[in-house]
Coordinates of C-alpha atoms in Angstrom, one line a residue:
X14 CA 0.0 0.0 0.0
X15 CA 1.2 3.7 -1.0
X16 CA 1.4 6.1 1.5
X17 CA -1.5 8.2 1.1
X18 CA -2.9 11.8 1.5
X19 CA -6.1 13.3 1.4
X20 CA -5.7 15.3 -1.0
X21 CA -4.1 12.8 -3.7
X22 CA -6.3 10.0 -5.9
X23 CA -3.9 7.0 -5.8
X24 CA -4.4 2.9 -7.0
X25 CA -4.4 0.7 -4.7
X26 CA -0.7 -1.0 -6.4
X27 CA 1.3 0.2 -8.3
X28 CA 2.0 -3.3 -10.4
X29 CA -0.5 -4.9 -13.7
X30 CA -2.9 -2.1 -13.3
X31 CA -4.7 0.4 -15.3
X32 CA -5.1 2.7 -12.5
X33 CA -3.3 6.0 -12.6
X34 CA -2.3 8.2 -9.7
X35 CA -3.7 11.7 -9.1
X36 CA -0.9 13.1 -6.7
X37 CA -0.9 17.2 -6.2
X38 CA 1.7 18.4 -5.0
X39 CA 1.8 22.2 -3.6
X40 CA 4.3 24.3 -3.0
X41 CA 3.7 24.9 0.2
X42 CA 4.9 21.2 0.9
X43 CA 7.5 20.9 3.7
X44 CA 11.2 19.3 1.1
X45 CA 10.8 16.5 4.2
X46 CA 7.3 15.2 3.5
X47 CA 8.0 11.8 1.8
X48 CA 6.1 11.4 -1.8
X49 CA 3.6 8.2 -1.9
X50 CA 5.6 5.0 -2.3
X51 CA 4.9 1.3 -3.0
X52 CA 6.8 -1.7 -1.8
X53 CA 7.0 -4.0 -5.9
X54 CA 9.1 -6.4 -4.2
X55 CA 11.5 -7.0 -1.8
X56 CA 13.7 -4.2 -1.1
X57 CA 12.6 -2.5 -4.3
X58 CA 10.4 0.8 -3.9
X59 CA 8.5 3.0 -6.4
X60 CA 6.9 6.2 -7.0
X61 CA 4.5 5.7 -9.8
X62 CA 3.9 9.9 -11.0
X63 CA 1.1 11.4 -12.4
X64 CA 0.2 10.8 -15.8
X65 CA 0.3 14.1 -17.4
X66 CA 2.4 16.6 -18.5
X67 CA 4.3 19.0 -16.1
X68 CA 1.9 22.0 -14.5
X69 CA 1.2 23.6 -11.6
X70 CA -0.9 21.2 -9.8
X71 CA 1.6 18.1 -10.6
X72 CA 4.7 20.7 -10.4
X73 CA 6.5 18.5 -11.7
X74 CA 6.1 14.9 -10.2
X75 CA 5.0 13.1 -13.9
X76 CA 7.6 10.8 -14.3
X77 CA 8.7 7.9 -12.0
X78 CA 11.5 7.0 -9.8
X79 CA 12.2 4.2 -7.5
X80 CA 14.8 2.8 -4.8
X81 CA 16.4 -0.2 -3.8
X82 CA 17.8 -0.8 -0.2
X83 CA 20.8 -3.0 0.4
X84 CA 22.8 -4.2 3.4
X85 CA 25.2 -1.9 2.8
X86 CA 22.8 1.3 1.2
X87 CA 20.6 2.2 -1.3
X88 CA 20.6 2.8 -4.9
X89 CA 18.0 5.4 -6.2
X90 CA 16.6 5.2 -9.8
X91 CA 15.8 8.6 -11.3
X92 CA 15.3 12.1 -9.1
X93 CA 12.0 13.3 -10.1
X94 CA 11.4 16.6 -12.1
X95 CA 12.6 19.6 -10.0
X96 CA 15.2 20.2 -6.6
X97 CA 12.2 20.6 -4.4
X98 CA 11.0 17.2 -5.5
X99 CA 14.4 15.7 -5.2
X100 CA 14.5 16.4 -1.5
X101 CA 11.2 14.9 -0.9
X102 CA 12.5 12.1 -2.4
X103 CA 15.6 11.5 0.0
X104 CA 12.8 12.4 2.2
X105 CA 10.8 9.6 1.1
X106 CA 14.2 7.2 1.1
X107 CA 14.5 8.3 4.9
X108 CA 10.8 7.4 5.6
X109 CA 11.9 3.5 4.9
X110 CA 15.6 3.5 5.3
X111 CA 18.1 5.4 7.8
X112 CA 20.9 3.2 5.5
X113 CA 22.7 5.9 3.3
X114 CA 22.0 6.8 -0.2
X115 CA 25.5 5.5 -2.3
X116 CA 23.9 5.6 -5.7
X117 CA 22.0 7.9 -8.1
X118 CA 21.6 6.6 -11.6
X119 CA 19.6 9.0 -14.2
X120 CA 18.3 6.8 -16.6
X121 CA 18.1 9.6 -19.1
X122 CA 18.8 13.9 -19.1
X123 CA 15.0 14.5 -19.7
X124 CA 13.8 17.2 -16.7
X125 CA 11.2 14.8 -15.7
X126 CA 13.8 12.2 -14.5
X127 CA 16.6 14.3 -13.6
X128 CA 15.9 17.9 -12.3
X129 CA 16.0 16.8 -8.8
X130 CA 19.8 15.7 -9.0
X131 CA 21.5 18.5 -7.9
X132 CA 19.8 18.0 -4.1
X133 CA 21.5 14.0 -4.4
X134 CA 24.7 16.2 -5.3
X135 CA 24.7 17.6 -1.9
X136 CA 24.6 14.4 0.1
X137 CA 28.1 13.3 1.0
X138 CA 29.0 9.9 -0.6
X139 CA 26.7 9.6 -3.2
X140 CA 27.9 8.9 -6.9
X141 CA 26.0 10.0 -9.9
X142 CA 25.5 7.9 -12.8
X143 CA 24.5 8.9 -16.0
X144 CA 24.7 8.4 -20.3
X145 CA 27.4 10.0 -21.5
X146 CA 25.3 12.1 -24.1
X147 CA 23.9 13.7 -20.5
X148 CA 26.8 16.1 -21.2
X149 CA 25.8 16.7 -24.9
X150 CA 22.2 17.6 -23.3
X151 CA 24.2 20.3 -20.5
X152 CA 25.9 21.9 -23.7
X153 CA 22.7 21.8 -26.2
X154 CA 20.1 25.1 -26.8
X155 CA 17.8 22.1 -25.4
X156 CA 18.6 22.9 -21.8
X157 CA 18.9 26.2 -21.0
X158 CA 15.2 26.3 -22.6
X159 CA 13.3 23.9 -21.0
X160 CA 15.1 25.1 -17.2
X161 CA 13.5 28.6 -18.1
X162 CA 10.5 26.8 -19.1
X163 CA 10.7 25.0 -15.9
X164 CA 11.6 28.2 -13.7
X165 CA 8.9 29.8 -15.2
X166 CA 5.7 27.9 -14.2
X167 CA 7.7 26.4 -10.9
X168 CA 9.6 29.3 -9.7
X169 CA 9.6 27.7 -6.0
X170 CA 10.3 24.5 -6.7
X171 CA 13.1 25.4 -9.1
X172 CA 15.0 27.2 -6.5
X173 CA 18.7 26.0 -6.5
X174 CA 18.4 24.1 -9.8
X175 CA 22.0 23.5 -11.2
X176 CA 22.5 21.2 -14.6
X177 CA 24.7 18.2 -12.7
X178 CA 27.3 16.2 -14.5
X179 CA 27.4 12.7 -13.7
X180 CA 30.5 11.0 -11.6
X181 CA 30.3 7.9 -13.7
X182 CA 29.8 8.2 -17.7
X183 CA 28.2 5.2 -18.8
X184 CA 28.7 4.7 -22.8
X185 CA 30.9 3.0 -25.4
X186 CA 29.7 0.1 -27.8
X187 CA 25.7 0.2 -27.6
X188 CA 24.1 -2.4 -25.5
X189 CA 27.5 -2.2 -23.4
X190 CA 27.4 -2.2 -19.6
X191 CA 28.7 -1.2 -16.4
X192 CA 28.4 -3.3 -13.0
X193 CA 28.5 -2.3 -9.6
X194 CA 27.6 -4.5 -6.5
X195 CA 25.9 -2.9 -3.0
X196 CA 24.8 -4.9 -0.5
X197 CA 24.9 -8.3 -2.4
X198 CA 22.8 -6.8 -5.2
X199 CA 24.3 -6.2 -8.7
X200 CA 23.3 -3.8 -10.8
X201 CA 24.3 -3.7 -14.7
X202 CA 24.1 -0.3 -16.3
X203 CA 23.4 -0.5 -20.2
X204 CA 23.7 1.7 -23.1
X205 CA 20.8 1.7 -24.5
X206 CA 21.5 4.2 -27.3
X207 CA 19.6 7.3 -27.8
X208 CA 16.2 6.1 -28.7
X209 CA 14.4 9.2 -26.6
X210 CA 17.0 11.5 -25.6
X211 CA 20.4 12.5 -25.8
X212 CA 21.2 8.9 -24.3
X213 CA 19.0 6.1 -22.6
X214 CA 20.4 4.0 -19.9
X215 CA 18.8 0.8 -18.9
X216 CA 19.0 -0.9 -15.5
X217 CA 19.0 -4.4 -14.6
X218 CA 19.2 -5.7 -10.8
X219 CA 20.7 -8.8 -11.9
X220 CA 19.5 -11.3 -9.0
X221 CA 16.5 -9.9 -8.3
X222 CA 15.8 -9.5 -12.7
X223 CA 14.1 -6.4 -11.9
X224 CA 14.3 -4.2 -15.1
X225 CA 14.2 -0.6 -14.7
X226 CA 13.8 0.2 -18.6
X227 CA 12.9 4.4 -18.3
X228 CA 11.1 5.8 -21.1
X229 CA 12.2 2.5 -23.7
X230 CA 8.3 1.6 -23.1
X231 CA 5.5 3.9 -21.6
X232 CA 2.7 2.1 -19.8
X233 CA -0.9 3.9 -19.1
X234 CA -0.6 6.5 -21.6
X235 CA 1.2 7.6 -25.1
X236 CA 4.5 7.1 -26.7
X237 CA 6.7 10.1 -26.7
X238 CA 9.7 10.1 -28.8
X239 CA 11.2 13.4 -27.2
X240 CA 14.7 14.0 -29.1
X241 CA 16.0 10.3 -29.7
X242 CA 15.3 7.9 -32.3
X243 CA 11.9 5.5 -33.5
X244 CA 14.2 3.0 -35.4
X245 CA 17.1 3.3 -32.6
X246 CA 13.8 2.7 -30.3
X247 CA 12.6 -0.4 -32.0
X248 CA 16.2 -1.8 -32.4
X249 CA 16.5 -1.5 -28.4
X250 CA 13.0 -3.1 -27.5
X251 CA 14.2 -5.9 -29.6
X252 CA 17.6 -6.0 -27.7
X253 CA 15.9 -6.1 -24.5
X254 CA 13.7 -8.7 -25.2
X255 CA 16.6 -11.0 -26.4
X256 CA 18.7 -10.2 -23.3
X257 CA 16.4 -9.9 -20.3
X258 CA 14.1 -13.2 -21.2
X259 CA 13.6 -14.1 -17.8
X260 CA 12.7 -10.6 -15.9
X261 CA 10.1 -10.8 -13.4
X262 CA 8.9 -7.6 -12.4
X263 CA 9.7 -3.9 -15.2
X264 CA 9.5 -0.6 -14.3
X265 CA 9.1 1.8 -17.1
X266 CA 10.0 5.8 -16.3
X267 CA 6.3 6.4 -17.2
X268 CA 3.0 4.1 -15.3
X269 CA 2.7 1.6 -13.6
X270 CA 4.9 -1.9 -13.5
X271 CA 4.4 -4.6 -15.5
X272 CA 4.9 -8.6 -14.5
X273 CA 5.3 -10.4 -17.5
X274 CA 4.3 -10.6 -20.4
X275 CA 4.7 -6.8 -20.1
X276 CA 1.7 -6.1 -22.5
X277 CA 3.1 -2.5 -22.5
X278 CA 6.7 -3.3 -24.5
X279 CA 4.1 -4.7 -27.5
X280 CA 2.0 -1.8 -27.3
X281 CA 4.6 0.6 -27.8
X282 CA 6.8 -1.5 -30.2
X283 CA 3.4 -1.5 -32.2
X284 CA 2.9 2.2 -32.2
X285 CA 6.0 3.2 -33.2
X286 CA 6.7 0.8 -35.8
X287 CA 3.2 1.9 -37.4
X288 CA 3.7 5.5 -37.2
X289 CA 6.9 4.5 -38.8
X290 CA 5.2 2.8 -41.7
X291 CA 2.8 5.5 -42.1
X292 CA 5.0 8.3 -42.7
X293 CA 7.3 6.2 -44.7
X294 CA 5.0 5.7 -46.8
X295 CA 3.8 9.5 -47.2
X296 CA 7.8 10.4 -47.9
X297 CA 8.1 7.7 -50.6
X298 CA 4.6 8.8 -51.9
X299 CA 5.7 12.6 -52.4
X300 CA 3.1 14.0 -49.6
X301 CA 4.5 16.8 -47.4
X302 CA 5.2 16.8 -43.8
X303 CA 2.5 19.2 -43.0
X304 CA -0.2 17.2 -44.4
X305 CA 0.9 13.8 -43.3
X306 CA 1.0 14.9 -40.1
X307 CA -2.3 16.7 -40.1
X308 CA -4.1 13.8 -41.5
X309 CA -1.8 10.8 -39.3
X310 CA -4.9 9.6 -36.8
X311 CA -4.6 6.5 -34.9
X312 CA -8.3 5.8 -33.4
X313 CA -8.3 3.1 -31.3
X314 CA -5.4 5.4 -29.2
X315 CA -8.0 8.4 -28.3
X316 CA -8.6 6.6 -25.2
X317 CA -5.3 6.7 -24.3
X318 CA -3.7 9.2 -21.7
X319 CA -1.9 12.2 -23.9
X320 CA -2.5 11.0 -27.1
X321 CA -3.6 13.9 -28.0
X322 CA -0.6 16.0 -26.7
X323 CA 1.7 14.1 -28.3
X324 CA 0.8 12.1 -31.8
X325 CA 1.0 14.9 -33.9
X326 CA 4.8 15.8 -32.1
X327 CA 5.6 12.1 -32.5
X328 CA 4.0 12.5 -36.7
X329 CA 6.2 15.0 -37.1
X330 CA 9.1 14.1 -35.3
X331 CA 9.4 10.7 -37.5
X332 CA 8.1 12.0 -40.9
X333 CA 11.8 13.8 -40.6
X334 CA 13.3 10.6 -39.8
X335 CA 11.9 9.0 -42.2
X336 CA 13.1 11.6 -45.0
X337 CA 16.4 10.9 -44.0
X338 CA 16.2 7.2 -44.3
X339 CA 14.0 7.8 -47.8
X340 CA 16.6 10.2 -49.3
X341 CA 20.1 9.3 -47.5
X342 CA 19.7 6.3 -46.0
X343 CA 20.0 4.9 -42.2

């Protein structure tokens, strides 16, 4: 069981359900009030965010995290969305575990998991890991826009925001990992290319085969291909299912966990290999982007949380792909 406010809308588990949270968060929210949490399995935690896009009554808190406590500490999976929400995490860590936080691993640079690094950045002992393209993302016209953005409509919550370089670079040949062991627990940090952002890490607890995959598969509402790849996307859902064949329990970066046969993997593989198809076909076919995209309408996803907000981005975003693979190849 989470724990719950009165003032927040929350399922009853956070694992196989279609049940989304409705958590508000408000400003006036002590940094040492822990966030609603669920126990997946033993010694694994996680925070299952709204599913929404970032605004004032979220402020922030629409994108998971999680935590694992060893014998010897705890490794926390993404830090939320802004500083503010970063402390309520360690805040949330303290309210099951006095054990010391050793770890911090940012699956990926987007703001929604990794905003709230810099308060991890003040704990002593803690090592940050992150993609290598992370530091790409720091030097880009992408961040400085989306931290005003951010500052903007969470001024409070922003306060002390500073981009944060990670301690250990994980990268190289794609699919390559790094281990660490805490506690009796390894963890293997993969590459997972750049199939939504600047780089996409994958994280496997290798005796527990809990897979924390990020934003590779979204569960409970759209696809979003933010600034990586569809075909580098595709290639790594196929890698994942060849490698992790016997995971038990995955936790995507967006709703909730899946058991197998994780239901939401297929889903997403199936969108974007079809909006792939579809604007393929209106490249080969001579139609121009701003038509494709205006007619591209998949039905049977209206249902679906931020379809709406995001198709035509994800039309759009692929129809440009796809020119470059019509006209110059992979």
């Amino acid at each position: 069981m989470p724990l719950v406010s009165q003032a927040d809308r929350l399922p009853q588990r956070a694992v196989d359900t279609a049940e989304i949270p409705e958590i508000v968060i408000s400003v006036r929210d002590s940094d040492r009030k822990p966030l609603p949490y669920y126990r997946v399995a033993p010694d694994v935690y996680f925070l299952y965010g709204n599913i929404a896009e970032v605004d004032r009554k979220n402020r922030g808190f629409n994108g998971n995290a999680g935590f694992v406590v060893t014998d010897e500490g705890v490794v926390v999976i993404d830090s939320l969305g802004t500083p503010k929400l970063g402390r309520r995490l360690i805040a949330t860590v303290r309210k099951v575990t006095d054990k010391p936080i050793k770890y911090l691993i940012l699956t990926h640079n987007h703001p929604d998991h990794s905003y709230g690094a810099v308060a991890f950045r003040r704990l002593p002992g803690v090592r940050i890991i992150g993609h290598v393209g992370t530091l790409e993302y720091l030097d880009s016209d992408n961040f400085p826009a989306s931290v005003a953005f951010r500052r903007r409509i969470l001024t409070l919550d922003m306060k002390g925001f500073k981009g944060v370089k990670p301690d250990i670079l994980v990268g190289g040949e794609i699919y390559s990992h790094t281990n660490f062991t805490l506690g009796g627990k390894t963890f293997a940090v993969y590459n997972a290319d750049h199939h939504h952002s600047f780089g996409d890490l994958v994280v496997h607890q290798v005796e527990d085969r809990v897979l924390w995959i990020s934003d590779l598969a979204f569960n409970n509402r759209s696809t979003f291909m933010g600034d990586g790849h569809s075909g580098a996307a595709l290639e790594a859902i196929d890698w994942m299912r060849r490698t992790f064949p016997d995971t038990r329990l995955m936790i995507p970066g967006h709703g909730s966990a899946q058991t197998p046969p994780f239901q939401m993997v297929e889903k997403t593989y199936r969108y974007i290999k079809r909006l792939r198809d579809e604007m393929r076909s209106a490249v080969e076919s001579g139609q121009d982007m701003e038509s494709a995209v205006r007619q591209s309408d998949f039905a049977d996803w209206h249902e679906t949380p931020l379809y709406h907000e995001n198709h035509k981005k994800n039309a759009n975003f692929i129809y440009r792909e796809m020119e470059q693979e019509v006209y110059f190849g992979k």
